[in-house]
Amino acid sequence: MTQTWRWYGPKDPVSLSDIRQAGATGIVNALHHISNGAVWSEVEIRKRKYEIEVSGLSWDVVESLPVHENIKTRTGDFEQLIENYKVSMKNLANCGVFVICYNFMPILDWTRTRLDKVLEDGSLALEFNALELRLFDLYILKREGAKKDYSAKEISQAKIQFENSSSNDIQRISDNILKGLPGSEEGYSLEEFSAMLNTYKGIGPDKLRLNLVQFLSDIIPVAESLGIRMCIHPDDPPFSLLGLPRVVSKLEDYKYIFDNVPPLSNGITFCTGSLGVRPDNDLPAIFNAFADRVHFLHLRSTKRDTDGNFYEADHLEGDVDMHEIITCVIKEQRRRANQNRDDASIPMRPDHGHQMLDDLFKEKINPGYSAIGRLKGLAELRGLEWGINRLI
């Protein structure tokens, strides 16, 4: 696998020098200072690319080239926004960047309710608590029609939790859901978010799937002509939140997408952590079903319970059988090498590390993206890959 590291640009507290020392060779990056829907110019792309390359690294993957909400809802100026997207794709290809990760999650990007769950060893992990999400939906956001999405028991539990929550807990939950975690495309106030929810009235799963396919029908021919590999990230978490549909969560979702838009440039960011949250997802089966179009790997593990909660586990623990996943990856890479494919080495990055050691005392970190936890994850994944390669 090509070992990469997500870097958030010049303001990231983890420097490019740190990343080189961690052992990664490539960077996963986006131009976060450019507003959603605006064109990424060649000037801006080349500026960032030079900054990465002068540090001895390569810009291997864009994560993410964001899809504007008007494209997802196919409203307003969505046609112009799609044209802008195509121009950004062309500019990236002209600058030598050919792998683009994106997602199609409505309004919210990846979602967690707590950023500092204390683990047994004293390190901190990201957590999604389903009860806190319901508390937010019913008693902070007060979403119209929310009660019909929950059982009487779930509503009662959320009410009790809300009444016993401190103002700090209420603020924490709201901020973590609305303000956007690292890499999220937008942050919202409560009022702004309520207004955004209204733009999805009448858009259920079937409509959102159709909108995704129509978007891909527009951009994948461009990707094919440019040699770009588009790779959609699964929903995180992989189920509906706050009444919003999510349509990239399981094998059947991928099958729908690829049946309707078949070219191999229409591919997957295979995120073991996101997909692993669903107990009905067979991760090796999903990988093997679409192995030839896995263009990017997010390797992490989550630990779930029976109440819909999960937290970020160590990379080789939790509910993901990382040994089996990397075995599948190695077999696919060998198959591609035998076919002389130029993408035989799939870029991977260690996703979401624990905050630990010295990073516990730093004033500024990106939750899930501190240095030492990801360094540990990268080392573990590299060792696992090395061992499997020696055995098969």
CSV table of C-alpha atoms in Angstrom, one decimal:
chain,number,residue,atom,x,y,z
A,1,MET,CA,0.0,0.0,0.0
A,2,THR,CA,1.1,3.6,-0.6
A,3,GLN,CA,1.4,5.1,2.9
A,4,THR,CA,-0.2,8.5,3.1
A,5,TRP,CA,-1.2,10.9,5.9
A,6,ARG,CA,-4.0,13.5,6.0
A,7,TRP,CA,-2.6,17.0,6.4
A,8,TYR,CA,-4.9,20.1,6.8
A,9,GLY,CA,-2.5,22.6,5.2
A,10,PRO,CA,-0.2,25.3,6.6
A,11,LYS,CA,-2.3,25.8,9.8
A,12,ASP,CA,-2.2,22.1,10.7
A,13,PRO,CA,-0.4,21.6,14.1
A,14,VAL,CA,1.1,18.4,12.6
A,15,SER,CA,3.8,19.6,10.2
A,16,LEU,CA,5.0,18.1,6.9
A,17,SER,CA,8.3,17.4,8.7
A,18,ASP,CA,6.4,15.5,11.4
A,19,ILE,CA,4.7,13.4,8.7
A,20,ARG,CA,7.9,12.5,7.0
A,21,GLN,CA,9.3,11.3,10.4
A,22,ALA,CA,6.2,9.2,10.9
A,23,GLY,CA,7.1,7.2,7.8
A,24,ALA,CA,4.4,8.3,5.3
A,25,THR,CA,5.5,9.1,1.8
A,26,GLY,CA,2.3,10.8,0.5
A,27,ILE,CA,-0.1,13.5,1.6
A,28,VAL,CA,-3.9,13.5,1.5
A,29,ASN,CA,-5.0,17.2,1.3
A,30,ALA,CA,-7.6,19.6,0.2
A,31,LEU,CA,-7.8,23.4,-0.4
A,32,HIS,CA,-10.0,24.1,2.6
A,33,HIS,CA,-9.6,27.9,2.2
A,34,ILE,CA,-11.6,27.8,-1.0
A,35,SER,CA,-15.4,28.0,-0.5
A,36,ASN,CA,-17.6,25.1,-1.5
A,37,GLY,CA,-18.6,25.2,-5.1
A,38,ALA,CA,-15.8,27.6,-6.2
A,39,VAL,CA,-13.2,26.5,-8.7
A,40,TRP,CA,-9.9,25.3,-7.5
A,41,SER,CA,-7.5,27.2,-9.8
A,42,GLU,CA,-4.3,25.7,-11.1
A,43,VAL,CA,-2.4,28.5,-9.3
A,44,GLU,CA,-3.8,27.4,-5.9
A,45,ILE,CA,-3.3,23.8,-6.6
A,46,ARG,CA,0.3,24.2,-7.8
A,47,LYS,CA,1.1,26.4,-4.7
A,48,ARG,CA,-0.1,23.7,-2.4
A,49,LYS,CA,1.6,20.9,-4.4
A,50,TYR,CA,4.9,22.7,-4.3
A,51,GLU,CA,4.7,23.2,-0.6
A,52,ILE,CA,4.2,19.4,-0.2
A,53,GLU,CA,6.8,18.4,-2.6
A,54,VAL,CA,9.5,20.7,-1.3
A,55,SER,CA,9.1,18.9,2.0
A,56,GLY,CA,10.0,15.6,0.3
A,57,LEU,CA,6.5,14.2,0.1
A,58,SER,CA,3.9,13.9,-2.8
A,59,TRP,CA,0.3,15.0,-3.0
A,60,ASP,CA,-1.3,11.6,-3.7
A,61,VAL,CA,-5.0,12.1,-2.9
A,62,VAL,CA,-7.5,15.0,-2.7
A,63,GLU,CA,-9.7,14.7,0.3
A,64,SER,CA,-12.1,16.2,-0.3
A,65,LEU,CA,-13.2,18.0,-3.4
A,66,PRO,CA,-16.6,19.0,-1.7
A,67,VAL,CA,-19.9,18.5,-3.4
A,68,HIS,CA,-22.1,21.6,-2.9
A,69,GLU,CA,-25.5,21.0,-1.2
A,70,ASN,CA,-27.3,22.4,-4.2
A,71,ILE,CA,-25.8,19.6,-6.3
A,72,LYS,CA,-27.1,17.0,-3.7
A,73,THR,CA,-30.6,18.5,-3.8
A,74,ARG,CA,-30.4,19.5,-7.5
A,75,THR,CA,-31.7,23.0,-6.7
A,76,GLY,CA,-30.6,26.6,-7.4
A,77,ASP,CA,-27.4,26.9,-9.5
A,78,PHE,CA,-26.5,23.2,-9.3
A,79,GLU,CA,-25.7,23.0,-13.0
A,80,GLN,CA,-23.1,25.7,-12.8
A,81,LEU,CA,-21.7,24.1,-9.6
A,82,ILE,CA,-21.3,20.8,-11.5
A,83,GLU,CA,-19.4,22.7,-14.3
A,84,ASN,CA,-17.2,24.3,-11.6
A,85,TYR,CA,-16.5,20.8,-10.2
A,86,LYS,CA,-15.5,19.6,-13.7
A,87,VAL,CA,-13.1,22.6,-14.0
A,88,SER,CA,-11.5,21.8,-10.6
A,89,MET,CA,-11.1,18.1,-11.8
A,90,LYS,CA,-9.3,19.3,-14.9
A,91,ASN,CA,-7.1,21.6,-13.0
A,92,LEU,CA,-6.1,18.9,-10.6
A,93,ALA,CA,-5.3,16.5,-13.4
A,94,ASN,CA,-3.2,19.2,-15.2
A,95,CYS,CA,-1.2,19.5,-11.9
A,96,GLY,CA,-0.7,15.8,-11.6
A,97,VAL,CA,-3.2,14.9,-8.9
A,98,PHE,CA,-5.4,12.0,-10.0
A,99,VAL,CA,-7.2,10.6,-7.0
A,100,ILE,CA,-10.2,12.5,-5.7
A,101,CYS,CA,-12.1,11.5,-2.5
A,102,TYR,CA,-15.5,13.0,-1.9
A,103,ASN,CA,-18.8,12.2,-0.1
A,104,PHE,CA,-22.5,12.7,-0.7
A,105,MET,CA,-23.7,13.0,2.9
A,106,PRO,CA,-26.5,15.6,3.3
A,107,ILE,CA,-25.5,18.8,5.2
A,108,LEU,CA,-23.4,17.0,7.9
A,109,ASP,CA,-20.1,15.4,7.2
A,110,TRP,CA,-18.7,12.8,9.7
A,111,THR,CA,-20.4,13.1,13.1
A,112,ARG,CA,-19.4,12.4,16.6
A,113,THR,CA,-21.0,13.6,19.9
A,114,ARG,CA,-17.8,13.4,22.1
A,115,LEU,CA,-14.2,14.1,21.2
A,116,ASP,CA,-12.6,13.1,24.4
A,117,LYS,CA,-13.8,9.7,25.6
A,118,VAL,CA,-11.3,8.5,28.2
A,119,LEU,CA,-10.0,5.0,27.5
A,120,GLU,CA,-8.6,2.6,30.0
A,121,ASP,CA,-5.0,3.6,29.2
A,122,GLY,CA,-5.8,7.3,29.6
A,123,SER,CA,-5.8,8.2,25.9
A,124,LEU,CA,-8.7,10.0,24.4
A,125,ALA,CA,-11.0,8.7,21.6
A,126,LEU,CA,-13.8,10.1,19.4
A,127,GLU,CA,-17.2,8.7,20.3
A,128,PHE,CA,-20.7,8.6,18.8
A,129,ASN,CA,-23.5,8.3,21.4
A,130,ALA,CA,-26.9,7.6,19.9
A,131,LEU,CA,-28.7,8.8,23.0
A,132,GLU,CA,-27.0,12.2,22.9
A,133,LEU,CA,-27.8,12.4,19.2
A,134,ARG,CA,-31.5,11.8,20.0
A,135,LEU,CA,-31.3,14.4,22.8
A,136,PHE,CA,-29.9,16.9,20.4
A,137,ASP,CA,-32.6,16.1,17.8
A,138,LEU,CA,-35.6,16.2,20.1
A,139,TYR,CA,-34.7,18.8,22.8
A,140,ILE,CA,-32.0,21.1,21.3
A,141,LEU,CA,-32.8,21.2,17.6
A,142,LYS,CA,-36.4,20.4,18.2
A,143,ARG,CA,-36.7,19.1,14.6
A,144,GLU,CA,-40.2,19.1,13.2
A,145,GLY,CA,-41.5,15.5,13.1
A,146,ALA,CA,-38.5,14.1,15.0
A,147,LYS,CA,-40.6,12.2,17.4
A,148,LYS,CA,-42.0,9.9,14.7
A,149,ASP,CA,-38.4,8.6,14.1
A,150,TYR,CA,-38.0,7.2,17.6
A,151,SER,CA,-39.8,4.8,19.9
A,152,ALA,CA,-41.6,6.0,23.1
A,153,LYS,CA,-38.8,4.5,25.1
A,154,GLU,CA,-36.1,6.3,23.2
A,155,ILE,CA,-37.9,9.6,23.5
A,156,SER,CA,-38.3,9.1,27.3
A,157,GLN,CA,-34.6,8.2,27.7
A,158,ALA,CA,-33.6,11.3,25.7
A,159,LYS,CA,-35.8,13.5,27.8
A,160,ILE,CA,-34.3,12.2,31.1
A,161,GLN,CA,-30.8,12.6,29.7
A,162,PHE,CA,-31.5,16.1,28.6
A,163,GLU,CA,-33.0,17.1,32.0
A,164,ASN,CA,-29.9,15.7,33.7
A,165,SER,CA,-27.3,17.2,31.4
A,166,SER,CA,-25.2,20.2,32.3
A,167,SER,CA,-25.1,23.3,30.2
A,168,ASN,CA,-21.5,22.3,29.3
A,169,ASP,CA,-22.7,18.9,28.0
A,170,ILE,CA,-25.5,20.6,26.0
A,171,GLN,CA,-23.0,23.0,24.4
A,172,ARG,CA,-20.5,20.1,23.7
A,173,ILE,CA,-23.1,18.0,21.9
A,174,SER,CA,-24.4,21.0,19.9
A,175,ASP,CA,-20.9,22.1,18.9
A,176,ASN,CA,-19.7,18.7,17.9
A,177,ILE,CA,-22.7,18.1,15.7
A,178,LEU,CA,-23.1,21.5,14.2
A,179,LYS,CA,-19.7,23.2,14.0
A,180,GLY,CA,-18.0,20.6,11.9
A,181,LEU,CA,-15.1,18.2,12.7
A,182,PRO,CA,-11.8,18.3,10.9
A,183,GLY,CA,-12.3,18.0,7.1
A,184,SER,CA,-16.0,18.8,7.4
A,185,GLU,CA,-17.2,21.1,4.7
A,186,GLU,CA,-19.4,23.5,6.7
A,187,GLY,CA,-20.2,24.6,10.2
A,188,TYR,CA,-23.7,25.8,11.2
A,189,SER,CA,-25.5,27.7,13.9
A,190,LEU,CA,-28.7,26.0,15.2
A,191,GLU,CA,-30.8,28.4,13.1
A,192,GLU,CA,-28.7,27.9,10.0
A,193,PHE,CA,-28.9,24.1,10.4
A,194,SER,CA,-32.7,24.2,10.8
A,195,ALA,CA,-32.9,26.2,7.6
A,196,MET,CA,-30.7,23.7,5.8
A,197,LEU,CA,-32.9,20.8,6.9
A,198,ASN,CA,-35.8,22.5,5.1
A,199,THR,CA,-33.9,22.2,1.8
A,200,TYR,CA,-34.1,18.4,2.1
A,201,LYS,CA,-37.9,18.3,2.5
A,202,GLY,CA,-39.2,15.8,0.0
A,203,ILE,CA,-35.8,14.2,-0.6
A,204,GLY,CA,-35.8,10.7,0.7
A,205,PRO,CA,-33.3,7.9,0.1
A,206,ASP,CA,-34.5,7.1,-3.4
A,207,LYS,CA,-34.4,10.7,-4.5
A,208,LEU,CA,-30.9,11.3,-3.1
A,209,ARG,CA,-29.6,8.1,-4.8
A,210,LEU,CA,-31.0,9.4,-8.1
A,211,ASN,CA,-29.3,12.8,-7.5
A,212,LEU,CA,-26.0,11.0,-6.8
A,213,VAL,CA,-26.2,9.0,-10.0
A,214,GLN,CA,-27.1,12.1,-12.0
A,215,PHE,CA,-24.1,13.9,-10.6
A,216,LEU,CA,-21.8,10.9,-11.4
A,217,SER,CA,-23.3,10.7,-14.9
A,218,ASP,CA,-22.1,14.2,-15.4
A,219,ILE,CA,-18.6,14.0,-13.9
A,220,ILE,CA,-17.4,10.4,-14.5
A,221,PRO,CA,-16.9,10.9,-18.3
A,222,VAL,CA,-14.7,13.8,-17.4
A,223,ALA,CA,-12.8,11.7,-14.9
A,224,GLU,CA,-12.3,9.0,-17.5
A,225,SER,CA,-10.9,11.4,-20.1
A,226,LEU,CA,-8.5,12.8,-17.5
A,227,GLY,CA,-7.4,9.6,-15.9
A,228,ILE,CA,-8.9,10.6,-12.6
A,229,ARG,CA,-10.1,8.0,-10.1
A,230,MET,CA,-13.1,9.3,-8.2
A,231,CYS,CA,-13.7,7.5,-4.9
A,232,ILE,CA,-16.8,8.1,-2.8
A,233,HIS,CA,-16.5,7.9,1.0
A,234,PRO,CA,-19.2,6.0,2.9
A,235,ASP,CA,-21.5,7.7,5.2
A,236,ASP,CA,-20.1,8.2,8.7
A,237,PRO,CA,-22.0,6.9,10.6
A,238,PRO,CA,-23.6,4.7,8.0
A,239,PHE,CA,-27.3,5.3,8.8
A,240,SER,CA,-29.8,8.2,8.7
A,241,LEU,CA,-29.2,11.1,11.1
A,242,LEU,CA,-31.7,13.8,12.1
A,243,GLY,CA,-34.2,12.7,9.4
A,244,LEU,CA,-31.6,13.1,6.6
A,245,PRO,CA,-31.2,10.1,4.2
A,246,ARG,CA,-27.8,8.5,3.7
A,247,VAL,CA,-27.2,6.3,0.7
A,248,VAL,CA,-23.6,5.1,0.8
A,249,SER,CA,-23.7,2.8,3.8
A,250,LYS,CA,-23.8,-0.9,2.6
A,251,LEU,CA,-23.1,-3.2,-0.2
A,252,GLU,CA,-26.4,-2.7,-1.9
A,253,ASP,CA,-25.8,1.1,-2.0
A,254,TYR,CA,-22.5,0.6,-3.9
A,255,LYS,CA,-24.1,-1.9,-6.3
A,256,TYR,CA,-26.8,0.6,-7.2
A,257,ILE,CA,-24.2,3.3,-7.8
A,258,PHE,CA,-21.9,1.1,-10.0
A,259,ASP,CA,-24.7,-0.6,-11.9
A,260,ASN,CA,-25.9,2.9,-13.0
A,261,VAL,CA,-22.5,4.4,-13.6
A,262,PRO,CA,-20.2,1.5,-14.5
A,263,PRO,CA,-16.7,2.9,-15.4
A,264,LEU,CA,-13.9,2.0,-13.1
A,265,SER,CA,-13.1,5.6,-12.6
A,266,ASN,CA,-16.2,5.6,-10.5
A,267,GLY,CA,-14.8,4.1,-7.4
A,268,ILE,CA,-14.6,3.7,-3.6
A,269,THR,CA,-12.8,5.2,-0.6
A,270,PHE,CA,-13.0,2.0,1.4
A,271,CYS,CA,-13.3,3.2,5.0
A,272,THR,CA,-13.2,0.3,7.4
A,273,GLY,CA,-14.2,2.4,10.4
A,274,SER,CA,-17.3,3.9,8.8
A,275,LEU,CA,-18.5,0.6,7.2
A,276,GLY,CA,-17.6,-1.3,10.3
A,277,VAL,CA,-20.1,0.5,12.5
A,278,ARG,CA,-22.9,-1.5,10.9
A,279,PRO,CA,-23.0,-5.1,12.3
A,280,ASP,CA,-24.7,-6.3,9.0
A,281,ASN,CA,-21.8,-5.1,6.9
A,282,ASP,CA,-19.4,-7.9,5.9
A,283,LEU,CA,-16.3,-5.8,5.2
A,284,PRO,CA,-14.2,-8.4,3.3
A,285,ALA,CA,-17.3,-9.2,1.2
A,286,ILE,CA,-17.8,-5.5,0.3
A,287,PHE,CA,-14.2,-5.1,-0.5
A,288,ASN,CA,-14.0,-8.2,-2.7
A,289,ALA,CA,-17.2,-7.3,-4.5
A,290,PHE,CA,-15.8,-4.0,-5.7
A,291,ALA,CA,-12.0,-4.6,-5.3
A,292,ASP,CA,-11.1,-3.4,-8.8
A,293,ARG,CA,-12.6,0.1,-8.0
A,294,VAL,CA,-11.1,0.6,-4.5
A,295,HIS,CA,-9.0,3.7,-5.2
A,296,PHE,CA,-8.3,4.8,-1.6
A,297,LEU,CA,-8.2,3.2,1.8
A,298,HIS,CA,-9.1,4.6,5.2
A,299,LEU,CA,-7.9,2.1,7.8
A,300,ARG,CA,-9.2,2.4,11.3
A,301,SER,CA,-11.4,0.3,13.6
A,302,THR,CA,-14.5,1.2,15.7
A,303,LYS,CA,-16.0,-0.6,18.6
A,304,ARG,CA,-19.8,-0.7,18.7
A,305,ASP,CA,-22.4,-1.8,21.2
A,306,THR,CA,-26.0,-3.0,20.8
A,307,ASP,CA,-27.5,0.5,21.5
A,308,GLY,CA,-26.1,2.3,18.4
A,309,ASN,CA,-23.0,3.7,20.1
A,310,PHE,CA,-19.4,3.4,19.0
A,311,TYR,CA,-16.0,4.8,19.6
A,312,GLU,CA,-12.7,4.8,17.8
A,313,ALA,CA,-10.7,1.7,18.8
A,314,ASP,CA,-7.0,1.0,18.3
A,315,HIS,CA,-6.3,0.3,14.6
A,316,LEU,CA,-5.8,-3.5,15.1
A,317,GLU,CA,-8.6,-4.0,17.6
A,318,GLY,CA,-12.4,-3.1,17.7
A,319,ASP,CA,-14.9,-4.7,15.4
A,320,VAL,CA,-12.7,-4.6,12.2
A,321,ASP,CA,-10.7,-7.7,11.3
A,322,MET,CA,-7.8,-5.7,10.0
A,323,HIS,CA,-5.7,-8.8,9.2
A,324,GLU,CA,-8.4,-10.1,6.9
A,325,ILE,CA,-8.9,-6.6,5.2
A,326,ILE,CA,-5.2,-6.1,4.5
A,327,THR,CA,-5.0,-9.7,3.2
A,328,CYS,CA,-7.7,-8.8,0.7
A,329,VAL,CA,-5.9,-5.6,-0.2
A,330,ILE,CA,-2.6,-7.4,-0.8
A,331,LYS,CA,-4.3,-9.9,-3.1
A,332,GLU,CA,-6.0,-7.2,-5.1
A,333,GLN,CA,-2.7,-5.2,-5.4
A,334,ARG,CA,-1.0,-8.3,-6.8
A,335,ARG,CA,-3.8,-8.9,-9.2
A,336,ARG,CA,-3.5,-5.3,-10.5
A,337,ALA,CA,0.3,-5.7,-10.7
A,338,ASN,CA,-0.1,-8.8,-12.9
A,339,GLN,CA,-2.4,-6.7,-15.2
A,340,ASN,CA,0.2,-3.9,-15.3
A,341,ARG,CA,-2.2,-1.4,-13.8
A,342,ASP,CA,-0.7,1.8,-12.8
A,343,ASP,CA,-2.7,1.8,-9.6
A,344,ALA,CA,-1.4,-1.5,-8.2
A,345,SER,CA,-0.3,0.2,-5.0
A,346,ILE,CA,-3.5,1.5,-3.3
A,347,PRO,CA,-3.0,4.7,-1.2
A,348,MET,CA,-4.0,4.2,2.4
A,349,ARG,CA,-3.9,6.4,5.4
A,350,PRO,CA,-4.2,5.6,9.1
A,351,ASP,CA,-7.5,7.2,10.0
A,352,HIS,CA,-8.5,8.8,13.4
A,353,GLY,CA,-5.8,8.2,16.0
A,354,HIS,CA,-6.2,8.4,19.8
A,355,GLN,CA,-5.0,11.6,21.5
A,356,MET,CA,-2.1,10.3,23.7
A,357,LEU,CA,1.3,11.0,25.3
A,358,ASP,CA,2.5,14.5,24.7
A,359,ASP,CA,-0.5,15.3,22.5
A,360,LEU,CA,-2.7,15.2,25.6
A,361,PHE,CA,-1.1,18.5,26.7
A,362,LYS,CA,-1.0,20.4,23.5
A,363,GLU,CA,-3.3,23.5,23.2
A,364,LYS,CA,-4.2,22.9,19.6
A,365,ILE,CA,-5.0,19.5,18.0
A,366,ASN,CA,-7.4,18.4,15.3
A,367,PRO,CA,-9.7,15.9,17.0
A,368,GLY,CA,-8.9,12.4,15.6
A,369,TYR,CA,-5.9,13.9,13.8
A,370,SER,CA,-3.2,14.3,16.4
A,371,ALA,CA,0.2,13.1,15.5
A,372,ILE,CA,1.1,10.3,17.9
A,373,GLY,CA,-2.0,8.3,17.7
A,374,ARG,CA,-1.9,8.2,13.9
A,375,LEU,CA,1.9,7.4,14.0
A,376,LYS,CA,1.0,4.4,16.2
A,377,GLY,CA,-1.7,3.4,13.8
A,378,LEU,CA,0.6,3.7,10.8
A,379,ALA,CA,3.3,1.7,12.4
A,380,GLU,CA,0.9,-1.1,13.3
A,381,LEU,CA,-0.6,-1.2,9.8
A,382,ARG,CA,2.8,-1.2,8.1
A,383,GLY,CA,3.9,-4.0,10.3
A,384,LEU,CA,0.7,-6.0,9.6
A,385,GLU,CA,1.1,-5.5,5.9
A,386,TRP,CA,4.8,-6.5,6.0
A,387,GLY,CA,4.0,-9.7,7.9
A,388,ILE,CA,1.1,-10.7,5.6
A,389,ASN,CA,3.3,-10.1,2.6
A,390,ARG,CA,5.8,-12.5,3.9
A,391,LEU,CA,3.3,-15.2,4.5
A,392,ILE,CA,1.1,-15.3,1.4
